Amino acid sequence: MSTLTEVNTLNTANSESVPTQNGEDSPVVKSTFTLEEIQKLLPHRYPFALVDKIVDYVPSEKAVGIKNVTFNEPHFQGHFPGRPIMPGVLIVEAMAQVGGIVLAQLPEIKQGLWMFTGIDQVKFRRQVVPGDQLLMTVELLWVKRRRFAKMQAVAEVDGQKVCEGELTFSMVD
């Protein structure tokens, strides 16, 4: 996991800088991430990589990610034949992966693997089907002892809430 914070490390060669009022250059933090940049931050790979793009990122606060739901995903073969519906557990996992973008880049926390360890008050509001674009907003609520974190997550399709809840994470060695 040595590349865990590589994407938003302020000293990397691909960082840009802008002049400040005092004339010094200040590094610019990325606010969007491509699939390739997400793969540098998260260990998930096909068929379990469930975030296609990060469209908004505020360091130590929140990330907004997109999952393009397509019919050729393996879970649609059996869930359900003739009526494909994205399983709720995968919606929750996709939200957790967006949360992982925030957690993977927390300053002053050692690099490692954040594991998704719990869900609270999760509610499903509508079905997610092929052709939908899942927009997930995940906000950091707290971090304790640099090892535990809780986040608030909301997933929407076409402006309608499809899922929401609190997600808990733990850093493993």
Short mmCIF file of N, CA and C in Angstrom, two decimals:
data_model
loop_
_atom_site.label_atom_id
_atom_site.label_comp_id
_atom_site.label_asym_id
_atom_site.label_seq_id
_atom_site.Cartn_x
_atom_site.Cartn_y
_atom_site.Cartn_z
N MET A 1 0.82 -1.19 0.00
CA MET A 1 0.00 0.00 0.00
C MET A 1 0.86 1.26 0.00
N SER A 2 2.03 1.19 -0.57
CA SER A 2 2.90 2.36 -0.56
C SER A 2 2.38 3.49 -1.43
N THR A 3 1.47 3.22 -2.34
CA THR A 3 0.95 4.28 -3.21
C THR A 3 -0.35 4.87 -2.69
N LEU A 4 -0.71 4.57 -1.47
CA LEU A 4 -2.01 4.95 -0.94
C LEU A 4 -2.30 6.44 -1.03
N THR A 5 -1.33 7.29 -0.76
CA THR A 5 -1.58 8.74 -0.81
C THR A 5 -0.86 9.42 -1.97
N GLU A 6 -0.39 8.66 -2.90
CA GLU A 6 0.39 9.21 -4.01
C GLU A 6 -0.38 10.24 -4.83
N VAL A 7 -1.66 10.02 -5.06
CA VAL A 7 -2.42 10.90 -5.95
C VAL A 7 -2.51 12.33 -5.42
N ASN A 8 -2.73 12.49 -4.13
CA ASN A 8 -2.88 13.85 -3.60
C ASN A 8 -1.74 14.27 -2.69
N THR A 9 -0.59 13.64 -2.82
CA THR A 9 0.57 14.11 -2.09
C THR A 9 1.01 15.43 -2.73
N LEU A 10 1.16 16.43 -1.92
CA LEU A 10 1.43 17.77 -2.45
C LEU A 10 2.82 17.93 -3.04
N ASN A 11 3.70 16.98 -2.83
CA ASN A 11 5.06 17.11 -3.35
C ASN A 11 5.29 16.29 -4.61
N THR A 12 4.26 15.76 -5.24
CA THR A 12 4.46 14.95 -6.42
C THR A 12 4.69 15.82 -7.64
N ALA A 13 5.26 15.22 -8.66
CA ALA A 13 5.60 15.97 -9.86
C ALA A 13 4.37 16.46 -10.61
N ASN A 14 3.23 15.76 -10.48
CA ASN A 14 2.05 16.17 -11.23
C ASN A 14 1.20 17.20 -10.48
N SER A 15 1.66 17.67 -9.35
CA SER A 15 0.93 18.71 -8.63
C SER A 15 1.12 20.05 -9.32
N GLU A 16 0.08 20.82 -9.32
CA GLU A 16 0.17 22.18 -9.86
C GLU A 16 0.31 23.14 -8.68
N SER A 17 0.69 24.37 -8.99
CA SER A 17 0.74 25.37 -7.93
C SER A 17 0.20 26.68 -8.48
N VAL A 18 -0.33 27.48 -7.57
CA VAL A 18 -0.85 28.79 -7.95
C VAL A 18 -0.25 29.83 -7.02
N PRO A 19 -0.02 31.03 -7.52
CA PRO A 19 0.54 32.07 -6.67
C PRO A 19 -0.49 32.54 -5.64
N THR A 20 -0.03 32.81 -4.43
CA THR A 20 -0.90 33.33 -3.37
C THR A 20 -0.71 34.83 -3.27
N GLN A 21 -1.43 35.47 -2.33
CA GLN A 21 -1.35 36.92 -2.16
C GLN A 21 0.05 37.38 -1.78
N ASN A 22 0.78 36.55 -1.05
CA ASN A 22 2.13 36.95 -0.64
C ASN A 22 3.19 36.61 -1.69
N GLY A 23 2.76 36.15 -2.88
CA GLY A 23 3.68 35.89 -3.97
C GLY A 23 4.27 34.49 -3.98
N GLU A 24 4.04 33.68 -2.93
CA GLU A 24 4.56 32.32 -2.90
C GLU A 24 3.61 31.39 -3.63
N ASP A 25 4.15 30.29 -4.14
CA ASP A 25 3.31 29.30 -4.79
C ASP A 25 2.68 28.39 -3.73
N SER A 26 1.41 28.06 -3.95
CA SER A 26 0.68 27.16 -3.07
C SER A 26 0.21 25.97 -3.89
N PRO A 27 0.42 24.73 -3.39
CA PRO A 27 0.01 23.56 -4.16
C PRO A 27 -1.52 23.50 -4.27
N VAL A 28 -1.98 23.00 -5.42
CA VAL A 28 -3.41 22.82 -5.66
C VAL A 28 -3.75 21.36 -5.40
N VAL A 29 -4.77 21.12 -4.59
CA VAL A 29 -5.20 19.76 -4.29
C VAL A 29 -6.22 19.35 -5.34
N LYS A 30 -6.06 18.14 -5.88
CA LYS A 30 -7.00 17.63 -6.88
C LYS A 30 -8.40 17.54 -6.30
N SER A 31 -9.39 17.88 -7.12
CA SER A 31 -10.78 17.75 -6.67
C SER A 31 -11.55 16.72 -7.48
N THR A 32 -10.92 16.18 -8.53
CA THR A 32 -11.53 15.10 -9.31
C THR A 32 -10.48 14.01 -9.53
N PHE A 33 -10.96 12.78 -9.73
CA PHE A 33 -10.06 11.65 -9.94
C PHE A 33 -10.59 10.77 -11.05
N THR A 34 -9.70 10.35 -11.92
CA THR A 34 -10.04 9.40 -12.98
C THR A 34 -10.01 7.99 -12.39
N LEU A 35 -10.45 7.02 -13.18
CA LEU A 35 -10.41 5.63 -12.75
C LEU A 35 -8.98 5.20 -12.42
N GLU A 36 -8.04 5.62 -13.23
CA GLU A 36 -6.64 5.24 -12.99
C GLU A 36 -6.14 5.82 -11.67
N GLU A 37 -6.53 7.03 -11.35
CA GLU A 37 -6.12 7.65 -10.08
C GLU A 37 -6.81 6.98 -8.90
N ILE A 38 -8.05 6.58 -9.07
CA ILE A 38 -8.77 5.86 -8.02
C ILE A 38 -8.06 4.55 -7.72
N GLN A 39 -7.60 3.86 -8.75
CA GLN A 39 -6.91 2.59 -8.55
C GLN A 39 -5.59 2.74 -7.81
N LYS A 40 -5.00 3.93 -7.83
CA LYS A 40 -3.80 4.17 -7.04
C LYS A 40 -4.13 4.32 -5.55
N LEU A 41 -5.38 4.66 -5.25
CA LEU A 41 -5.79 4.89 -3.86
C LEU A 41 -6.51 3.70 -3.23
N LEU A 42 -7.24 2.94 -4.03
CA LEU A 42 -8.03 1.82 -3.52
C LEU A 42 -7.50 0.49 -4.05
N PRO A 43 -7.57 -0.57 -3.26
CA PRO A 43 -7.07 -1.87 -3.71
C PRO A 43 -8.07 -2.63 -4.59
N HIS A 44 -9.31 -2.21 -4.69
CA HIS A 44 -10.35 -2.95 -5.40
C HIS A 44 -10.08 -3.02 -6.91
N ARG A 45 -10.36 -4.19 -7.48
CA ARG A 45 -10.23 -4.42 -8.92
C ARG A 45 -11.46 -5.18 -9.40
N TYR A 46 -11.62 -5.25 -10.73
CA TYR A 46 -12.76 -5.94 -11.32
C TYR A 46 -12.86 -7.35 -10.73
N PRO A 47 -14.05 -7.79 -10.41
CA PRO A 47 -15.35 -7.15 -10.61
C PRO A 47 -15.82 -6.36 -9.39
N PHE A 48 -14.91 -6.06 -8.47
CA PHE A 48 -15.35 -5.40 -7.24
C PHE A 48 -14.98 -3.93 -7.15
N ALA A 49 -14.41 -3.36 -8.18
CA ALA A 49 -14.17 -1.92 -8.22
C ALA A 49 -15.48 -1.26 -8.62
N LEU A 50 -16.08 -0.50 -7.72
CA LEU A 50 -17.44 0.01 -7.92
C LEU A 50 -17.52 1.53 -8.02
N VAL A 51 -16.39 2.19 -8.25
CA VAL A 51 -16.38 3.64 -8.42
C VAL A 51 -15.66 3.94 -9.73
N ASP A 52 -16.35 4.64 -10.64
CA ASP A 52 -15.79 4.94 -11.95
C ASP A 52 -15.06 6.28 -11.99
N LYS A 53 -15.50 7.22 -11.15
CA LYS A 53 -14.92 8.56 -11.19
C LYS A 53 -15.26 9.30 -9.89
N ILE A 54 -14.35 10.14 -9.45
CA ILE A 54 -14.63 11.07 -8.34
C ILE A 54 -14.81 12.44 -8.97
N VAL A 55 -15.98 13.04 -8.76
CA VAL A 55 -16.29 14.33 -9.40
C VAL A 55 -16.12 15.51 -8.45
N ASP A 56 -15.98 15.23 -7.17
CA ASP A 56 -15.73 16.30 -6.20
C ASP A 56 -15.03 15.69 -5.00
N TYR A 57 -13.97 16.36 -4.54
CA TYR A 57 -13.21 15.87 -3.40
C TYR A 57 -12.76 17.07 -2.57
N VAL A 58 -13.07 17.03 -1.29
CA VAL A 58 -12.62 18.04 -0.34
C VAL A 58 -11.77 17.30 0.69
N PRO A 59 -10.47 17.55 0.75
CA PRO A 59 -9.58 16.81 1.65
C PRO A 59 -10.10 16.78 3.09
N SER A 60 -10.06 15.61 3.67
CA SER A 60 -10.44 15.36 5.08
C SER A 60 -11.91 15.64 5.35
N GLU A 61 -12.72 15.83 4.31
CA GLU A 61 -14.13 16.13 4.52
C GLU A 61 -15.07 15.22 3.75
N LYS A 62 -14.97 15.21 2.42
CA LYS A 62 -15.94 14.45 1.64
C LYS A 62 -15.42 14.13 0.25
N ALA A 63 -16.12 13.16 -0.38
CA ALA A 63 -15.89 12.84 -1.78
C ALA A 63 -17.25 12.53 -2.41
N VAL A 64 -17.35 12.85 -3.69
CA VAL A 64 -18.55 12.55 -4.46
C VAL A 64 -18.10 11.70 -5.64
N GLY A 65 -18.65 10.50 -5.74
CA GLY A 65 -18.24 9.57 -6.78
C GLY A 65 -19.39 9.12 -7.65
N ILE A 66 -19.02 8.58 -8.81
CA ILE A 66 -20.00 8.08 -9.78
C ILE A 66 -19.74 6.60 -10.05
N LYS A 67 -20.83 5.85 -10.11
CA LYS A 67 -20.81 4.46 -10.57
C LYS A 67 -21.79 4.37 -11.72
N ASN A 68 -21.28 4.06 -12.92
CA ASN A 68 -22.15 3.85 -14.07
C ASN A 68 -22.60 2.39 -14.05
N VAL A 69 -23.88 2.18 -13.89
CA VAL A 69 -24.43 0.84 -13.76
C VAL A 69 -24.72 0.30 -15.17
N THR A 70 -24.08 -0.83 -15.51
CA THR A 70 -24.25 -1.40 -16.85
C THR A 70 -24.74 -2.83 -16.75
N PHE A 71 -25.45 -3.25 -17.79
CA PHE A 71 -26.07 -4.57 -17.82
C PHE A 71 -25.05 -5.70 -17.82
N ASN A 72 -23.83 -5.45 -18.29
CA ASN A 72 -22.85 -6.53 -18.40
C ASN A 72 -22.12 -6.83 -17.09
N GLU A 73 -22.54 -6.26 -15.98
CA GLU A 73 -21.92 -6.58 -14.69
C GLU A 73 -22.34 -7.97 -14.24
N PRO A 74 -21.42 -8.72 -13.65
CA PRO A 74 -21.68 -10.14 -13.37
C PRO A 74 -22.88 -10.42 -12.44
N HIS A 75 -23.17 -9.53 -11.51
CA HIS A 75 -24.26 -9.80 -10.56
C HIS A 75 -25.64 -9.78 -11.20
N PHE A 76 -25.76 -9.13 -12.37
CA PHE A 76 -27.07 -9.06 -13.03
C PHE A 76 -27.50 -10.39 -13.64
N GLN A 77 -26.58 -11.34 -13.81
CA GLN A 77 -26.96 -12.66 -14.33
C GLN A 77 -27.94 -13.36 -13.39
N GLY A 78 -27.77 -13.15 -12.11
CA GLY A 78 -28.63 -13.85 -11.16
C GLY A 78 -29.47 -12.94 -10.28
N HIS A 79 -29.36 -11.64 -10.44
CA HIS A 79 -30.08 -10.69 -9.57
C HIS A 79 -30.79 -9.65 -10.40
N PHE A 80 -31.83 -9.84 -10.94
CA PHE A 80 -32.62 -11.05 -11.11
C PHE A 80 -32.81 -11.31 -12.59
N PRO A 81 -32.79 -12.57 -13.06
CA PRO A 81 -32.99 -12.85 -14.48
C PRO A 81 -34.31 -12.24 -14.96
N GLY A 82 -34.22 -11.46 -16.04
CA GLY A 82 -35.41 -10.83 -16.58
C GLY A 82 -35.77 -9.51 -15.91
N ARG A 83 -35.19 -9.23 -14.76
CA ARG A 83 -35.45 -7.96 -14.05
C ARG A 83 -34.19 -7.58 -13.27
N PRO A 84 -33.16 -7.08 -13.95
CA PRO A 84 -31.89 -6.79 -13.27
C PRO A 84 -32.00 -5.62 -12.29
N ILE A 85 -31.57 -5.89 -11.06
CA ILE A 85 -31.56 -4.88 -9.99
C ILE A 85 -30.21 -4.96 -9.30
N MET A 86 -29.55 -3.82 -9.12
CA MET A 86 -28.26 -3.80 -8.42
C MET A 86 -28.49 -4.18 -6.96
N PRO A 87 -27.78 -5.20 -6.46
CA PRO A 87 -27.95 -5.60 -5.06
C PRO A 87 -27.62 -4.46 -4.09
N GLY A 88 -28.42 -4.34 -3.05
CA GLY A 88 -28.22 -3.29 -2.05
C GLY A 88 -26.85 -3.35 -1.41
N VAL A 89 -26.34 -4.55 -1.19
CA VAL A 89 -25.02 -4.65 -0.57
C VAL A 89 -23.94 -4.04 -1.46
N LEU A 90 -24.12 -4.10 -2.79
CA LEU A 90 -23.15 -3.50 -3.70
C LEU A 90 -23.29 -1.98 -3.73
N ILE A 91 -24.50 -1.48 -3.55
CA ILE A 91 -24.68 -0.03 -3.44
C ILE A 91 -23.95 0.48 -2.21
N VAL A 92 -24.11 -0.22 -1.09
CA VAL A 92 -23.43 0.18 0.15
C VAL A 92 -21.92 0.06 -0.02
N GLU A 93 -21.45 -1.01 -0.65
CA GLU A 93 -20.01 -1.17 -0.89
C GLU A 93 -19.47 -0.06 -1.78
N ALA A 94 -20.23 0.34 -2.80
CA ALA A 94 -19.80 1.44 -3.67
C ALA A 94 -19.66 2.73 -2.86
N MET A 95 -20.62 2.99 -1.97
CA MET A 95 -20.52 4.19 -1.12
C MET A 95 -19.28 4.09 -0.22
N ALA A 96 -19.00 2.90 0.31
CA ALA A 96 -17.82 2.72 1.16
C ALA A 96 -16.54 2.97 0.37
N GLN A 97 -16.50 2.57 -0.88
CA GLN A 97 -15.31 2.81 -1.69
C GLN A 97 -15.10 4.30 -1.93
N VAL A 98 -16.18 5.06 -2.11
CA VAL A 98 -16.04 6.51 -2.22
C VAL A 98 -15.47 7.07 -0.91
N GLY A 99 -15.96 6.56 0.22
CA GLY A 99 -15.42 6.97 1.51
C GLY A 99 -13.94 6.63 1.63
N GLY A 100 -13.53 5.53 1.03
CA GLY A 100 -12.12 5.14 1.06
C GLY A 100 -11.21 6.15 0.39
N ILE A 101 -11.73 6.90 -0.56
CA ILE A 101 -10.94 7.96 -1.21
C ILE A 101 -10.57 9.03 -0.19
N VAL A 102 -11.50 9.38 0.68
CA VAL A 102 -11.24 10.38 1.73
C VAL A 102 -10.27 9.81 2.75
N LEU A 103 -10.55 8.60 3.22
CA LEU A 103 -9.74 7.99 4.28
C LEU A 103 -8.31 7.72 3.83
N ALA A 104 -8.13 7.33 2.57
CA ALA A 104 -6.79 7.01 2.07
C ALA A 104 -5.87 8.22 2.02
N GLN A 105 -6.45 9.43 2.12
CA GLN A 105 -5.64 10.64 1.98
C GLN A 105 -5.67 11.53 3.22
N LEU A 106 -6.07 10.98 4.35
CA LEU A 106 -6.08 11.78 5.57
C LEU A 106 -4.66 12.13 5.98
N PRO A 107 -4.38 13.40 6.23
CA PRO A 107 -3.03 13.77 6.64
C PRO A 107 -2.72 13.25 8.04
N GLU A 108 -1.46 12.99 8.28
CA GLU A 108 -0.96 12.59 9.59
C GLU A 108 -1.52 11.25 10.08
N ILE A 109 -2.04 10.44 9.15
CA ILE A 109 -2.46 9.09 9.51
C ILE A 109 -1.61 8.14 8.68
N LYS A 110 -1.02 7.16 9.34
CA LYS A 110 -0.12 6.25 8.64
C LYS A 110 -0.84 5.57 7.49
N GLN A 111 -0.05 5.24 6.48
CA GLN A 111 -0.61 4.54 5.34
C GLN A 111 -0.97 3.13 5.75
N GLY A 112 -2.04 2.64 5.21
CA GLY A 112 -2.48 1.29 5.50
C GLY A 112 -3.80 1.04 4.80
N LEU A 113 -4.45 -0.02 5.19
CA LEU A 113 -5.70 -0.41 4.56
C LEU A 113 -6.87 -0.13 5.49
N TRP A 114 -7.76 0.74 5.05
CA TRP A 114 -9.00 0.99 5.78
C TRP A 114 -10.01 -0.07 5.37
N MET A 115 -10.54 -0.80 6.34
CA MET A 115 -11.53 -1.84 6.07
C MET A 115 -12.91 -1.31 6.47
N PHE A 116 -13.88 -1.62 5.65
CA PHE A 116 -15.28 -1.28 5.90
C PHE A 116 -15.77 -2.27 6.96
N THR A 117 -16.17 -1.76 8.14
CA THR A 117 -16.49 -2.66 9.26
C THR A 117 -17.92 -2.60 9.77
N GLY A 118 -18.71 -1.64 9.33
CA GLY A 118 -20.07 -1.61 9.84
C GLY A 118 -20.97 -0.63 9.12
N ILE A 119 -22.25 -0.89 9.23
CA ILE A 119 -23.26 0.00 8.67
C ILE A 119 -24.33 0.25 9.72
N ASP A 120 -24.81 1.47 9.78
CA ASP A 120 -25.87 1.84 10.72
C ASP A 120 -26.93 2.64 9.97
N GLN A 121 -28.15 2.41 10.31
CA GLN A 121 -29.29 3.18 9.82
C GLN A 121 -29.32 3.29 8.30
N VAL A 122 -28.97 2.19 7.61
CA VAL A 122 -29.02 2.19 6.15
C VAL A 122 -30.45 1.96 5.69
N LYS A 123 -30.87 2.79 4.77
CA LYS A 123 -32.21 2.66 4.20
C LYS A 123 -32.10 2.68 2.68
N PHE A 124 -32.90 1.83 2.03
CA PHE A 124 -32.96 1.79 0.58
C PHE A 124 -34.28 2.43 0.17
N ARG A 125 -34.22 3.36 -0.77
CA ARG A 125 -35.39 4.16 -1.17
C ARG A 125 -35.96 3.76 -2.52
N ARG A 126 -35.12 3.29 -3.44
CA ARG A 126 -35.60 2.87 -4.76
C ARG A 126 -34.58 1.92 -5.38
N GLN A 127 -34.97 1.25 -6.44
CA GLN A 127 -34.09 0.30 -7.11
C GLN A 127 -33.09 1.02 -8.02
N VAL A 128 -31.95 0.35 -8.20
CA VAL A 128 -30.93 0.82 -9.13
C VAL A 128 -30.83 -0.24 -10.23
N VAL A 129 -30.97 0.19 -11.48
CA VAL A 129 -31.02 -0.74 -12.60
C VAL A 129 -29.98 -0.34 -13.66
N PRO A 130 -29.68 -1.28 -14.58
CA PRO A 130 -28.74 -0.93 -15.65
C PRO A 130 -29.18 0.33 -16.38
N GLY A 131 -28.19 1.18 -16.68
CA GLY A 131 -28.46 2.46 -17.32
C GLY A 131 -28.47 3.61 -16.34
N ASP A 132 -28.62 3.31 -15.05
CA ASP A 132 -28.59 4.35 -14.02
C ASP A 132 -27.15 4.80 -13.78
N GLN A 133 -27.02 6.05 -13.35
CA GLN A 133 -25.74 6.57 -12.89
C GLN A 133 -25.89 6.87 -11.40
N LEU A 134 -25.18 6.12 -10.60
CA LEU A 134 -25.24 6.26 -9.15
C LEU A 134 -24.28 7.37 -8.73
N LEU A 135 -24.82 8.42 -8.09
CA LEU A 135 -24.02 9.54 -7.59
C LEU A 135 -23.96 9.40 -6.07
N MET A 136 -22.75 9.19 -5.54
CA MET A 136 -22.57 8.91 -4.11
C MET A 136 -21.79 10.02 -3.43
N THR A 137 -22.37 10.57 -2.37
CA THR A 137 -21.71 11.60 -1.57
C THR A 137 -21.42 11.00 -0.20
N VAL A 138 -20.15 11.02 0.20
CA VAL A 138 -19.74 10.44 1.47
C VAL A 138 -18.95 11.49 2.24
N GLU A 139 -19.43 11.80 3.45
CA GLU A 139 -18.81 12.82 4.29
C GLU A 139 -18.24 12.21 5.56
N LEU A 140 -17.04 12.63 5.92
CA LEU A 140 -16.38 12.16 7.13
C LEU A 140 -17.05 12.80 8.35
N LEU A 141 -17.48 11.96 9.29
CA LEU A 141 -18.07 12.45 10.54
C LEU A 141 -17.02 12.58 11.62
N TRP A 142 -16.19 11.52 11.78
CA TRP A 142 -15.13 11.58 12.79
C TRP A 142 -14.09 10.50 12.54
N VAL A 143 -12.91 10.74 13.10
CA VAL A 143 -11.83 9.76 13.15
C VAL A 143 -11.38 9.68 14.60
N LYS A 144 -11.27 8.47 15.13
CA LYS A 144 -10.82 8.28 16.51
C LYS A 144 -9.54 7.46 16.53
N ARG A 145 -8.61 7.90 17.34
CA ARG A 145 -7.34 7.22 17.57
C ARG A 145 -6.61 6.84 16.28
N ARG A 146 -6.89 7.60 15.21
CA ARG A 146 -6.24 7.39 13.91
C ARG A 146 -6.46 5.98 13.37
N ARG A 147 -7.45 5.26 13.91
CA ARG A 147 -7.69 3.87 13.50
C ARG A 147 -9.15 3.59 13.18
N PHE A 148 -10.05 4.43 13.63
CA PHE A 148 -11.47 4.20 13.43
C PHE A 148 -12.10 5.45 12.82
N ALA A 149 -13.08 5.24 11.94
CA ALA A 149 -13.73 6.37 11.29
C ALA A 149 -15.20 6.06 11.04
N LYS A 150 -15.99 7.12 11.02
CA LYS A 150 -17.41 7.00 10.67
C LYS A 150 -17.72 8.05 9.62
N MET A 151 -18.56 7.64 8.64
CA MET A 151 -18.91 8.52 7.53
C MET A 151 -20.41 8.45 7.27
N GLN A 152 -20.96 9.55 6.80
CA GLN A 152 -22.36 9.62 6.36
C GLN A 152 -22.37 9.48 4.84
N ALA A 153 -23.19 8.57 4.32
CA ALA A 153 -23.21 8.32 2.88
C ALA A 153 -24.63 8.43 2.33
N VAL A 154 -24.71 8.99 1.12
CA VAL A 154 -25.99 9.11 0.41
C VAL A 154 -25.72 8.77 -1.05
N ALA A 155 -26.59 7.92 -1.63
CA ALA A 155 -26.50 7.59 -3.05
C ALA A 155 -27.79 8.05 -3.73
N GLU A 156 -27.63 8.65 -4.91
CA GLU A 156 -28.78 9.16 -5.66
C GLU A 156 -28.70 8.74 -7.13
N VAL A 157 -29.86 8.64 -7.75
CA VAL A 157 -29.97 8.45 -9.19
C VAL A 157 -30.96 9.49 -9.70
N ASP A 158 -30.55 10.28 -10.66
CA ASP A 158 -31.41 11.32 -11.24
C ASP A 158 -32.02 12.24 -10.16
N GLY A 159 -31.21 12.57 -9.16
CA GLY A 159 -31.67 13.47 -8.10
C GLY A 159 -32.56 12.83 -7.05
N GLN A 160 -32.85 11.54 -7.18
CA GLN A 160 -33.66 10.83 -6.19
C GLN A 160 -32.76 9.97 -5.32
N LYS A 161 -32.96 10.06 -4.01
CA LYS A 161 -32.18 9.28 -3.06
C LYS A 161 -32.52 7.80 -3.22
N VAL A 162 -31.49 6.97 -3.36
CA VAL A 162 -31.71 5.52 -3.45
C VAL A 162 -31.23 4.79 -2.21
N CYS A 163 -30.25 5.35 -1.51
CA CYS A 163 -29.71 4.70 -0.32
C CYS A 163 -29.02 5.75 0.53
N GLU A 164 -29.07 5.54 1.85
CA GLU A 164 -28.34 6.41 2.77
C GLU A 164 -28.03 5.65 4.04
N GLY A 165 -27.01 6.08 4.76
CA GLY A 165 -26.66 5.45 6.02
C GLY A 165 -25.29 5.88 6.51
N GLU A 166 -24.94 5.37 7.68
CA GLU A 166 -23.62 5.64 8.27
C GLU A 166 -22.73 4.42 8.07
N LEU A 167 -21.48 4.67 7.68
CA LEU A 167 -20.52 3.62 7.43
C LEU A 167 -19.36 3.74 8.41
N THR A 168 -18.93 2.62 8.94
CA THR A 168 -17.82 2.59 9.90
C THR A 168 -16.63 1.88 9.27
N PHE A 169 -15.43 2.39 9.57
CA PHE A 169 -14.20 1.84 9.00
C PHE A 169 -13.17 1.64 10.12
N SER A 170 -12.23 0.74 9.87
CA SER A 170 -11.14 0.52 10.80
C SER A 170 -9.85 0.32 10.00
N MET A 171 -8.77 0.90 10.49
CA MET A 171 -7.45 0.74 9.85
C MET A 171 -6.87 -0.60 10.33
N VAL A 172 -6.41 -1.40 9.37
CA VAL A 172 -5.75 -2.66 9.73
C VAL A 172 -4.27 -2.54 9.43
N ASP A 173 -3.49 -3.25 10.16
CA ASP A 173 -2.02 -3.22 9.97
C ASP A 173 -1.59 -4.16 8.89
#
